[in-house]
Short mmCIF file of C-alpha atoms in Angstrom, two decimals:
data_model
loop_
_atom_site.label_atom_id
_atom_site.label_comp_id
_atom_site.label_asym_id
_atom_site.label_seq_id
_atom_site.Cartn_x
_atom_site.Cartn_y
_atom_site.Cartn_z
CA UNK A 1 7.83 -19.37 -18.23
CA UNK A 2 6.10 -15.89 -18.07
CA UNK A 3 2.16 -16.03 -19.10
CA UNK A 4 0.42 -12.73 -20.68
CA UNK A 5 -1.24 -10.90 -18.07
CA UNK A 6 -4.17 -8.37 -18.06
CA UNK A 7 -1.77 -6.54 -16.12
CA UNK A 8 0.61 -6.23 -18.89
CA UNK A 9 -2.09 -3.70 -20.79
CA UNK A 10 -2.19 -1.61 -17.42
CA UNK A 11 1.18 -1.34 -16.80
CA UNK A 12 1.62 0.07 -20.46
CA UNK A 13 -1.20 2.57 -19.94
CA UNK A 14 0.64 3.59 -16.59
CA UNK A 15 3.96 3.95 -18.73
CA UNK A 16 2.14 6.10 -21.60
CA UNK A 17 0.73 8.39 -19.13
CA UNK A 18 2.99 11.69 -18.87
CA UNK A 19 1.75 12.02 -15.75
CA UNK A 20 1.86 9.19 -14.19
CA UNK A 21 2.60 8.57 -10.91
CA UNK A 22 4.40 6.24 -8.46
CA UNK A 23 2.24 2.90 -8.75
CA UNK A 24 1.24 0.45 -6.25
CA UNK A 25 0.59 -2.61 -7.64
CA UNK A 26 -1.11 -5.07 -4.76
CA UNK A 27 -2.80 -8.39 -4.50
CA UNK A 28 -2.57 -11.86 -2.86
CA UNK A 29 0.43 -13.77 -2.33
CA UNK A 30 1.75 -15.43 -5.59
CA UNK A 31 -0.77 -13.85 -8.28
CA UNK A 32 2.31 -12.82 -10.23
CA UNK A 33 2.80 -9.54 -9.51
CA UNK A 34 6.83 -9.27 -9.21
CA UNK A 35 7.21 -11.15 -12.44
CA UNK A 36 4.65 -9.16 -14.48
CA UNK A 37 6.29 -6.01 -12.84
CA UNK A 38 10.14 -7.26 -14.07
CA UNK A 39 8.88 -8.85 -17.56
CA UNK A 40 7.00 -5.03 -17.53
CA UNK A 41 10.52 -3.31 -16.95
CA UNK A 42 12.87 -4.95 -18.84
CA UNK A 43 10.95 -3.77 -21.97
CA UNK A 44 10.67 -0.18 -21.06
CA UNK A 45 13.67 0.84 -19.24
CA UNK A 46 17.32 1.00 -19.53
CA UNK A 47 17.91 0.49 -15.50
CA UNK A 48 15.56 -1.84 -13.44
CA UNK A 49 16.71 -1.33 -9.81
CA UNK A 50 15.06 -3.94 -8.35
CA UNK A 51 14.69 -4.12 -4.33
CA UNK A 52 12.86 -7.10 -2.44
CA UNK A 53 13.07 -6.15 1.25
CA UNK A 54 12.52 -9.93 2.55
CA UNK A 55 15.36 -11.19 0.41
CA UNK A 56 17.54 -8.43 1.04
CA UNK A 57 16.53 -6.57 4.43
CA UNK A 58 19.53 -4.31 4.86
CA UNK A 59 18.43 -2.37 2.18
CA UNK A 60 16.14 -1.22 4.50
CA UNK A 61 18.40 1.87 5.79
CA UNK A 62 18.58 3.54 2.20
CA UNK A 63 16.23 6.07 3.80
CA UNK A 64 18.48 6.60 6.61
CA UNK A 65 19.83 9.67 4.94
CA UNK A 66 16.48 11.59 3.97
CA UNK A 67 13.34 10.48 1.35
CA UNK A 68 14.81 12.45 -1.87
CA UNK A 69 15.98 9.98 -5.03
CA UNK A 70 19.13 11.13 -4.66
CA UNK A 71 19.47 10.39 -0.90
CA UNK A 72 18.13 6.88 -1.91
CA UNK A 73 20.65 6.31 -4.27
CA UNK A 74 23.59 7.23 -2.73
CA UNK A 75 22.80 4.47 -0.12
CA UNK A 76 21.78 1.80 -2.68
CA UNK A 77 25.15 2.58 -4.40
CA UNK A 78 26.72 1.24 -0.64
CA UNK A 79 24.94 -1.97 -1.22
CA UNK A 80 25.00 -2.36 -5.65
CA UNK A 81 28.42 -0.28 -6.30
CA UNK A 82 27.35 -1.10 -9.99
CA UNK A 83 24.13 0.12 -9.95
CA UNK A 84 23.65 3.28 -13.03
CA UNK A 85 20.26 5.37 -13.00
CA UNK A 86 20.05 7.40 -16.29
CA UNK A 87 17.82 9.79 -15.74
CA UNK A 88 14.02 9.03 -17.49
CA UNK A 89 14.92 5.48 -18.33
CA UNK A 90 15.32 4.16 -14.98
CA UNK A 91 12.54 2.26 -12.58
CA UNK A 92 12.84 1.79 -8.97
CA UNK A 93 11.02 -1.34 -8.62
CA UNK A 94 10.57 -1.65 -4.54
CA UNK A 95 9.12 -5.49 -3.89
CA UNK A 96 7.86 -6.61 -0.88
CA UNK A 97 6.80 -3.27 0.87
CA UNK A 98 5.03 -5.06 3.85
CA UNK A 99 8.56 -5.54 4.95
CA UNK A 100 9.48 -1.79 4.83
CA UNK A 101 6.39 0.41 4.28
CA UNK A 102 8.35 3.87 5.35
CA UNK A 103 9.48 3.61 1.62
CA UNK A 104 6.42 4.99 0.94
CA UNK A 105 7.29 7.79 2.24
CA UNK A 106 9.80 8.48 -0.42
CA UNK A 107 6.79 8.69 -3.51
CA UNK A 108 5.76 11.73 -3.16
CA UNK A 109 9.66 13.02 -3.76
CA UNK A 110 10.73 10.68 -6.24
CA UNK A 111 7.29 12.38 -8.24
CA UNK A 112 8.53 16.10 -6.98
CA UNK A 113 11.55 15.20 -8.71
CA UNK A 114 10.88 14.09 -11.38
CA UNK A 115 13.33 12.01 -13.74
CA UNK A 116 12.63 8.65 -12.28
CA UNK A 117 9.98 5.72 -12.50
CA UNK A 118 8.53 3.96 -9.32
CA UNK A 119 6.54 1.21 -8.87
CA UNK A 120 6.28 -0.57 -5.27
CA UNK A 121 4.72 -4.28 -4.74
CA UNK A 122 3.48 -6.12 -1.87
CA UNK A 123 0.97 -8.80 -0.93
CA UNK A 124 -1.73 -7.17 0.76
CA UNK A 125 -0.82 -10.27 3.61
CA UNK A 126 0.39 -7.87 5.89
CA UNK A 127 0.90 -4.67 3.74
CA UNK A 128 0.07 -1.44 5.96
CA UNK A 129 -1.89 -0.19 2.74
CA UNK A 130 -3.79 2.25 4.54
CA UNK A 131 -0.31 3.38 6.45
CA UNK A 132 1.22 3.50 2.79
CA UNK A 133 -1.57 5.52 1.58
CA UNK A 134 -1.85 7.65 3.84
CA UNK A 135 1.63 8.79 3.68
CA UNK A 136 1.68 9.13 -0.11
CA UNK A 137 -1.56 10.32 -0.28
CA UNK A 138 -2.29 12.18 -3.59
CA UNK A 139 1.46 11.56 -4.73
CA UNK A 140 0.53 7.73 -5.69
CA UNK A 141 -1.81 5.24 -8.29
CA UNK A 142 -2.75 1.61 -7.17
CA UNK A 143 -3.16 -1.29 -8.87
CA UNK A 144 -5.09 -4.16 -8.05
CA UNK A 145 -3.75 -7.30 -9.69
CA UNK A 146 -5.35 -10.92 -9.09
CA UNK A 147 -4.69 -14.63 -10.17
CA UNK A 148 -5.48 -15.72 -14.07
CA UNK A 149 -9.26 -15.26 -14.89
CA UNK A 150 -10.42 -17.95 -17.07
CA UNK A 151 -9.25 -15.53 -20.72
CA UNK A 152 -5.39 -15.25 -19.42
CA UNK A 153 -5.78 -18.95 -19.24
CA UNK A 154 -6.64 -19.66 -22.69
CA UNK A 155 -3.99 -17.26 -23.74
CA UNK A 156 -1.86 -19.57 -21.61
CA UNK A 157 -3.33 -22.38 -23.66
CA UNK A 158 -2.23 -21.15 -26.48
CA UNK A 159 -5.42 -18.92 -27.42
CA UNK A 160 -5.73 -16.08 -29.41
CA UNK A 161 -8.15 -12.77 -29.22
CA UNK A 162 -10.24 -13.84 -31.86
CA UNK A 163 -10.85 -16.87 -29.30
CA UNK A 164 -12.64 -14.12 -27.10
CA UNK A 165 -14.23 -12.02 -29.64
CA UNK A 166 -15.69 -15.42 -31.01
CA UNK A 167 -17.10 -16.27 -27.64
CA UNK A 168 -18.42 -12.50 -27.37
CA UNK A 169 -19.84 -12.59 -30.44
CA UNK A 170 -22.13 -16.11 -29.30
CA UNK A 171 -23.37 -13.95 -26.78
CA UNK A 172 -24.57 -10.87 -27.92
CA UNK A 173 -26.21 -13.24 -30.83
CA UNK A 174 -27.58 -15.72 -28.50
CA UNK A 175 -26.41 -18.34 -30.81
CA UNK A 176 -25.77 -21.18 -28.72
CA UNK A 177 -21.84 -23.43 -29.59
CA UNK A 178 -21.67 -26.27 -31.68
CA UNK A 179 -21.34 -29.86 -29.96
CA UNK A 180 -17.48 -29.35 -30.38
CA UNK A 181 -17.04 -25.76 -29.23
CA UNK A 182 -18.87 -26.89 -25.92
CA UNK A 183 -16.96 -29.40 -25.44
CA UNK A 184 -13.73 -28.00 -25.89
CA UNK A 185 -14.51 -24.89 -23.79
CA UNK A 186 -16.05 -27.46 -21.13
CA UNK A 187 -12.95 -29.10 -21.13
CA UNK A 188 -10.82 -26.58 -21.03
CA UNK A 189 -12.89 -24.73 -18.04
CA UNK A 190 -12.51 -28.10 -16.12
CA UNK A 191 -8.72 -27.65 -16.50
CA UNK A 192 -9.04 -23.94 -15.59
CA UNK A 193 -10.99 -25.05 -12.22
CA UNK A 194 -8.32 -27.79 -11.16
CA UNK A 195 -5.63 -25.42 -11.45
CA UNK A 196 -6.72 -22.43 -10.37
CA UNK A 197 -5.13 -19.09 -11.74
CA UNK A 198 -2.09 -19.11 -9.78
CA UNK A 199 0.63 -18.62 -12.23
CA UNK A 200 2.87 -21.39 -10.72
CA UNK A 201 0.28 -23.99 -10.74
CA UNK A 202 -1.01 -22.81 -14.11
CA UNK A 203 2.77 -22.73 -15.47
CA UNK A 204 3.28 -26.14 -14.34
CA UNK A 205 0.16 -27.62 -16.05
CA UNK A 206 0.96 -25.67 -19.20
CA UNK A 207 4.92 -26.97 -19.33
CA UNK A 208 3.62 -30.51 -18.20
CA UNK A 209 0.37 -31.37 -19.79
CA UNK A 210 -0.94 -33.18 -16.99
CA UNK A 211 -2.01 -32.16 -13.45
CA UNK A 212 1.39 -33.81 -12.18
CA UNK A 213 2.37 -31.84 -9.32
CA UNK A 214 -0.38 -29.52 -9.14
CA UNK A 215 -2.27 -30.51 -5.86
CA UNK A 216 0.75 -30.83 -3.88
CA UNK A 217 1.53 -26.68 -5.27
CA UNK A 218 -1.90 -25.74 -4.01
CA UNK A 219 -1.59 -27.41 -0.57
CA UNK A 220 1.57 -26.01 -0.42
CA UNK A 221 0.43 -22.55 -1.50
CA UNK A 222 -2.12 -23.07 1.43
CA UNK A 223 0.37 -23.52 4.20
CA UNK A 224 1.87 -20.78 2.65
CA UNK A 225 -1.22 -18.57 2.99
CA UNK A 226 -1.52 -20.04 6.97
CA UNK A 227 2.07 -19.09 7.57
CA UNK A 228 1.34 -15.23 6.61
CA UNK A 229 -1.23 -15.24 8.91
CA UNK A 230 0.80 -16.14 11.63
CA UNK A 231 3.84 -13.63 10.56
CA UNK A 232 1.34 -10.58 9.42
CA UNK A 233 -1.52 -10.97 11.68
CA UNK A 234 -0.65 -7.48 13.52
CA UNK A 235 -3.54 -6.46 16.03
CA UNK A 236 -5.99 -9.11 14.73
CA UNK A 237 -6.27 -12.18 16.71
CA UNK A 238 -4.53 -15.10 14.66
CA UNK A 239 -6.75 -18.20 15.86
CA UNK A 240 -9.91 -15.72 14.52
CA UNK A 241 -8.47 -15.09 11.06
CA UNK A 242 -7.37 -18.89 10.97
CA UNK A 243 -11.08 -20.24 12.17
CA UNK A 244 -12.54 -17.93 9.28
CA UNK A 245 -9.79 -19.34 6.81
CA UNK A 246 -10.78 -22.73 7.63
CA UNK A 247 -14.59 -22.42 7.97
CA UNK A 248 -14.79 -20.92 4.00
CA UNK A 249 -15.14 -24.44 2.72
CA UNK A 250 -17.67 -25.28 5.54
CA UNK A 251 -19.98 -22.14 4.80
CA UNK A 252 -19.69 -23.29 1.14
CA UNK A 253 -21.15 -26.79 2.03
CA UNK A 254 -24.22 -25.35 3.26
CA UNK A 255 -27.95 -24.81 1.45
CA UNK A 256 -27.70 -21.40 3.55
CA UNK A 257 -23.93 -20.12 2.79
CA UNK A 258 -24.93 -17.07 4.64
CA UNK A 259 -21.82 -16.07 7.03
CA UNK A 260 -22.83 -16.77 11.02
CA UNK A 261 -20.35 -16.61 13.67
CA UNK A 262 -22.70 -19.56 15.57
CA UNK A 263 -20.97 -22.14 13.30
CA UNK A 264 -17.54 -21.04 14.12
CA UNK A 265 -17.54 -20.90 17.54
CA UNK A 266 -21.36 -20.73 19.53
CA UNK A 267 -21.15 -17.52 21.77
CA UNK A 268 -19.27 -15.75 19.00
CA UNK A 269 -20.22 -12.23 18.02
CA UNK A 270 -19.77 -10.67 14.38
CA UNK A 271 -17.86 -7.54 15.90
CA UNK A 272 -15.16 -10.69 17.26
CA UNK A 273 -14.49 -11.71 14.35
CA UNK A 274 -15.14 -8.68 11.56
CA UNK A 275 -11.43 -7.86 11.91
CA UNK A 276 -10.35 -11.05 11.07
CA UNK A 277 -12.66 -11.31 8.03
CA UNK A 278 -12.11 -7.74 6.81
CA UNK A 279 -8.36 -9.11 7.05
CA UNK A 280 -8.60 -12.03 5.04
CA UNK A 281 -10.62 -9.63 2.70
CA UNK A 282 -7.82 -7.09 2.59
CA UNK A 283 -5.33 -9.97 1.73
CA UNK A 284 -7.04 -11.03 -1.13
CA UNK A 285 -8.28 -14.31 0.17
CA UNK A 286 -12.21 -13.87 1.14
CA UNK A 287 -14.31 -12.35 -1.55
CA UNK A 288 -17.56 -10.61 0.26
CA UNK A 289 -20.92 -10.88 -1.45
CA UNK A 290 -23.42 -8.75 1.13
CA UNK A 291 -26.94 -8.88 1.29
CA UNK A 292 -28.92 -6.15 -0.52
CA UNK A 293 -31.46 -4.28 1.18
CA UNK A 294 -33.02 -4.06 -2.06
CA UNK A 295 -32.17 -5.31 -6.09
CA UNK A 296 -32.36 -1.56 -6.81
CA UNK A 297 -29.61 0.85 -7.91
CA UNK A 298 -27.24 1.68 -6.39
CA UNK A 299 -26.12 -1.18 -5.16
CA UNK A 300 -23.06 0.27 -3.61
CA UNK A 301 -24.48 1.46 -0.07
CA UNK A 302 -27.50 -0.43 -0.41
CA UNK A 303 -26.88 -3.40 1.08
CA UNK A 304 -26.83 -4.88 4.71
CA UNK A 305 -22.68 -4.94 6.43
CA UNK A 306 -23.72 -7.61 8.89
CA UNK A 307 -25.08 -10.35 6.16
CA UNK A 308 -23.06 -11.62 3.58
CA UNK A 309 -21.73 -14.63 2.38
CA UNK A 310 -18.08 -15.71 2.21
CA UNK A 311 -16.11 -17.41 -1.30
CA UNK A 312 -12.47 -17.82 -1.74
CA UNK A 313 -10.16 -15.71 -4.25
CA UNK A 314 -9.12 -19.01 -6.18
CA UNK A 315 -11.09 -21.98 -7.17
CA UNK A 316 -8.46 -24.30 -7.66
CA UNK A 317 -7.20 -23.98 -4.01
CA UNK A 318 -10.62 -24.18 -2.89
CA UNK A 319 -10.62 -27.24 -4.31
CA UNK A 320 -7.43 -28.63 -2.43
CA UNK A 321 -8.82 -27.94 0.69
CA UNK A 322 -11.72 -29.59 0.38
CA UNK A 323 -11.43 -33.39 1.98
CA UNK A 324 -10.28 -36.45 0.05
CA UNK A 325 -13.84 -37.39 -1.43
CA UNK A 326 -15.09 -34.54 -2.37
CA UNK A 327 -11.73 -33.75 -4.66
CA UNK A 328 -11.46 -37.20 -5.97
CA UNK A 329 -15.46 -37.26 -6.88
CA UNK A 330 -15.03 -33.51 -8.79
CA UNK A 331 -11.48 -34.35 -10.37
CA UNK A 332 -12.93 -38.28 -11.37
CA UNK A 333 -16.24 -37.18 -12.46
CA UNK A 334 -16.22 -33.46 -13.20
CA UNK A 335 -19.10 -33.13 -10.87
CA UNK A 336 -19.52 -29.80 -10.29
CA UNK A 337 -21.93 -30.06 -8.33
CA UNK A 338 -20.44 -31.21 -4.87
CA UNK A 339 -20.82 -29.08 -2.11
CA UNK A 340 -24.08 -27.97 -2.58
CA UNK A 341 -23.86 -25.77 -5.38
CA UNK A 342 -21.44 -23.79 -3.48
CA UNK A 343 -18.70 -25.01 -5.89
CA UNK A 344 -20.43 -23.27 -8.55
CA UNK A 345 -20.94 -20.08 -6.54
CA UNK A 346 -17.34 -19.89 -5.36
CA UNK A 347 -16.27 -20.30 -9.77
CA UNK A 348 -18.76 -16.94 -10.62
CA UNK A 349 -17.91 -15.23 -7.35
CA UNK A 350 -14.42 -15.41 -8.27
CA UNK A 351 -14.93 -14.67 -12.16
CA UNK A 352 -17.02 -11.41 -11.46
CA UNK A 353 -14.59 -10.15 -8.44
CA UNK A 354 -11.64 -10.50 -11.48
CA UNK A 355 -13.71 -8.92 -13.95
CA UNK A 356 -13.92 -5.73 -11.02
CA UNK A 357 -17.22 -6.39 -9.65
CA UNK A 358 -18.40 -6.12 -6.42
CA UNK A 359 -20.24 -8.76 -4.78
CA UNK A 360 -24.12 -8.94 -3.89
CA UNK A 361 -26.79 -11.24 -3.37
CA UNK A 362 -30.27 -11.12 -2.34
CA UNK A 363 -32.09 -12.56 0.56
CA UNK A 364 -35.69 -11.62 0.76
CA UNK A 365 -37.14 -11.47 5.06
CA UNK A 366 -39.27 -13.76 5.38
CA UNK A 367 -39.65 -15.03 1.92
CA UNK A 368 -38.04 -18.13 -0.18
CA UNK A 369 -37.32 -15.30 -2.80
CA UNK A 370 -33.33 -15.20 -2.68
CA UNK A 371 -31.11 -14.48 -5.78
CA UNK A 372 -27.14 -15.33 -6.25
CA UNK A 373 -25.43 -12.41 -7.42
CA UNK A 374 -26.72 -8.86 -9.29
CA UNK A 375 -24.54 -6.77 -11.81
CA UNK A 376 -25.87 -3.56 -13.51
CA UNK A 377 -26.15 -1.48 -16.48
CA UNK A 378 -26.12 2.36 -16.36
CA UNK A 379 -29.88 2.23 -15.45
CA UNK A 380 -30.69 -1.86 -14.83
CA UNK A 381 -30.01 -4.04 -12.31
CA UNK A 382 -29.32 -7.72 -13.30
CA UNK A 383 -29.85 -10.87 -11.27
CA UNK A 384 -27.70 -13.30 -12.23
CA UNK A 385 -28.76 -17.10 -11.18
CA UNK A 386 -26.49 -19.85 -10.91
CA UNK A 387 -27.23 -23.63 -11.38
CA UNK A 388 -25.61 -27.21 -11.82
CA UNK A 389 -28.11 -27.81 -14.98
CA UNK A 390 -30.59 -25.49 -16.77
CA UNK A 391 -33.12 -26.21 -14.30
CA UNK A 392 -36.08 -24.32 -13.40
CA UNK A 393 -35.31 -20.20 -12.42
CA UNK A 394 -38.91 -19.41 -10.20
CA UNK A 395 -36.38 -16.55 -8.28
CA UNK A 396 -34.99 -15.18 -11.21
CA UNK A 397 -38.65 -15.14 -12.85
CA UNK A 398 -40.11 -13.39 -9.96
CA UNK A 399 -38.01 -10.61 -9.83
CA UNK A 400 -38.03 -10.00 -13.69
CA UNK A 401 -42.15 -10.34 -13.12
CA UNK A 402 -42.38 -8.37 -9.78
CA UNK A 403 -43.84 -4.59 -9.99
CA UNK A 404 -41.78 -4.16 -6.97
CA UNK A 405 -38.41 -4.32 -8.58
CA UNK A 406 -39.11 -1.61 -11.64
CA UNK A 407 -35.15 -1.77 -12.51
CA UNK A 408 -35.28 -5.45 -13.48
CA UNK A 409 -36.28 -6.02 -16.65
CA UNK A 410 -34.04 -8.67 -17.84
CA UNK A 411 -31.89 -11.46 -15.72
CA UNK A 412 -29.04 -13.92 -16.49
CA UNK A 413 -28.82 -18.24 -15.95
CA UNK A 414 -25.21 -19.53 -15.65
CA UNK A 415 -25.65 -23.31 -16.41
CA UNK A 416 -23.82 -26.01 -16.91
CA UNK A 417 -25.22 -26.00 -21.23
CA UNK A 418 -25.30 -23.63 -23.84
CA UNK A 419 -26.53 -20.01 -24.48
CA UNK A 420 -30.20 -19.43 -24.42
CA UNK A 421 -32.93 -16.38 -24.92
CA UNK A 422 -36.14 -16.56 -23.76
CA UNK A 423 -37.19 -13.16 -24.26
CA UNK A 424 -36.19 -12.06 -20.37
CA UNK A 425 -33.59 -14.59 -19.02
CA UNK A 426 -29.90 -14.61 -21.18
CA UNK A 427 -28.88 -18.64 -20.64
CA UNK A 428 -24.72 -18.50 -20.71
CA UNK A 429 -22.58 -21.68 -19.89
CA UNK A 430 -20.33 -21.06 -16.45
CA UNK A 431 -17.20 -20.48 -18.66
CA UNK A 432 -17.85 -17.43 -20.13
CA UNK A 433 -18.88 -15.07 -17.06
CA UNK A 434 -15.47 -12.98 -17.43
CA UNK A 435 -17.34 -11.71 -20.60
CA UNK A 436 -20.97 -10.56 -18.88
CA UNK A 437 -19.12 -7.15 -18.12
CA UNK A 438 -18.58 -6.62 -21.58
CA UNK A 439 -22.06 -8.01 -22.23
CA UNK A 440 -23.91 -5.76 -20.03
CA UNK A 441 -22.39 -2.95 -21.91
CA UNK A 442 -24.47 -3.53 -24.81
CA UNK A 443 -27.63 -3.38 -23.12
CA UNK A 444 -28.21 0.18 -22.41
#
């Protein structure tokens, strides 16, 4: 069962572009990238050589002979004797590049040349990306594809644009959803949160119609995930990425989610362990929020590298490693609001890092004043709060208020209700934060 992508649109662009070159498509383990890449192919090419270098390593000589395309193929011919490449309707579709990263090597002549497509694929669990990039520098693009953001679910659901546009449409208004609509898109978010966006788990709910199945995929998934770090680790200690892995959840059950090396292990130091986190970061699996020095533009560069606060890349498997309780207590009672809040956090953290924002927060020294996450406009910065219920927003208030903060002049409330306007704070429900990049693009 293949499910529309985002990535679908880029790949397309990619394909239109005459002159495009090799691509790089990365991203966790299992966010569908080798199916989108193959559903991709098969509609724009005439020859899909297709080369997975952990299901087939001896393929990993066909640059014994030299880095050309026609070196290449006159090896892969040893292995498929079948094998045709007509020239300008043929992709070389090399999967699994972690395994073999001196195929990058080869990009910048298969571009030199000319007559034939490339696109290479790896999860970034152990992909050399700065080796591969560095080799191909200036001869390569890059992709960054993640798991299903809450709109490629409803297209999995069945859900058209005009589903979106509607939603849009609500919010630029500020005309709040009918009883039905909100509970509809409540329900359907609730689904969205037990699976996750990992296209197996999502696939399985879709062909099923129940969660069957689906906790024992995530748990799975997550030994998956452990395993990687034991085969890919390199130079980085494994027990340090594992402790981080594992202490996610933990920092999440906290009132202060702020990262501290204390809690994992008491004489720690944040230069131990910053390889193992930037790892897990580079593999897709920690999302960074760091503290801002200020809520001023720009907030890339402006923030503090040694305080920051740690989510995971999917809310779903968040959710199956949390312990018994805590799962059967959100899955029984759709309480959202377990762990503190942080359950919340991790859901926007993860919508605005697939909508391509970066993450940042704000901690005020020696103050209460501290504010979940900030977007921007062109010449605005935006605090955006999060809460269980549409409770009081004193933090957001004060900063919209404050002479000291001159950019903010408007914030946004993610509740667990409808939309709101109050003049200065936008009130959106949780399910629609994929859409506050589109949003914000209105409002300058």
């Amino acid at each position: 069962m293949y499910l529309k992508r985002k990535i679908d649109t880029e790949l397309s662009k990619w394909k239109n572009n005459p002159d495009r070159l090799p691509l790089i498509l990365t991203g966790a383990r299992q966010v569908g990238k080798s199916s989108s890449v193959l559903n991709f192919a098969k509609k724009n090419y005439k020859s899909v050589i297709e080369i997975n270098f952990i299901d087939h390593p001896e393929f990993k000589n066909i640059t014994e002979n030299g880095y050309s395309p026609d070196a290449i193929m006159k090896l892969i011919t040893l292995h498929l004797p079948f094998a045709s490449f007509p020239e300008h309707n043929t992709l070389f579709f090399f999967d699994e590049i972690q395994e073999f990263p001196d195929i990058a090597t080869s990009l910048k002549f298969f571009k030199i040349d000319g007559r034939y497509d490339v696109i290479c694929s790896g999860s970034l669990l152990g992909v050399h990306y700065k080796l591969v990039s560095s080799i191909s520098v200036g001869f390569t693009d890059r992709l960054v594809m993640h798991a299903l953001d809450f709109e490629e679910f409803l297209w999995a659901k069945g859900y058209k644009d005009d589903t979106v546009e509607n939603l849009l449409s609500h919010m630029l208004d500020a005309v709040p959803f009918s009883e039905q609509e909100m509970k509809t898109y409540m329900d359907l978010f609730f689904d969205f949160c037990i699976t996750g966006g990992l296209p197996n788990v999502v696939a399985s709910y879709i062909e099923k119609g129940t969660f069957e199945g689906v906790l024992r995929l995530q748990q799975n998934l997550i030994n998956d995930y452990k395993n990687d770090i034991l085969k890919y680790h390199e130079e980085v200690d494994q027990a340090r990425i594992q402790a981080v892995f594992d202490a996610i959840p933990v920092f999440l059950s906290k009132e202060n989610k702020k990262f501290m090396v204390s809690k994992i292990r008491k004489k720690g130091t944040l230069n131990e362990f910053m390889p193992a986190i930037k790892w897990l970061e580079d593999a897709g699996i920690a999302l960074l929020s760091y503290n801002l020095n200020l809520p001023e533009i720009p907030l890339r560069g402006n923030y503090d590298p040694a305080a920051f606060k740690l989510y995971f890349f999917d809310t779903g498997l968040f959710l199956s490693m949390l312990e018994k309780e805590s799962q059967e207590d959100f899955r029984t009672t759709k309480n959202f609001r377990i762990y503190k809040g942080g359950l919340y956090e991790n859901i926007i953290a993860e919508g605005l890092n697939k909508a391509g924002k970066e993450l940042y927060y704000f901690k005020k020294d020696n103050s209460t004043l501290e504010e979940d996450f900030f977007l921007r406009t062109r010449s605005h910065v935006v605090p955006v709060e999060v809460k269980a219920t549409n409770g009081n927003s004193k933090a957001l208030q004060t900063l919209i208020k404050s002479d000291s903060y001159p950019e903010i002049e408007f914030g946004i409330k993610l509740i667990n209700g409808n939309i709101g306007f109050n003049g200065a704070i936008y009130t959106f429900p949780h399910f629609i934060t994929f859409l506050l990049p589109r949003f914000l693009e209105t409002k300058d």
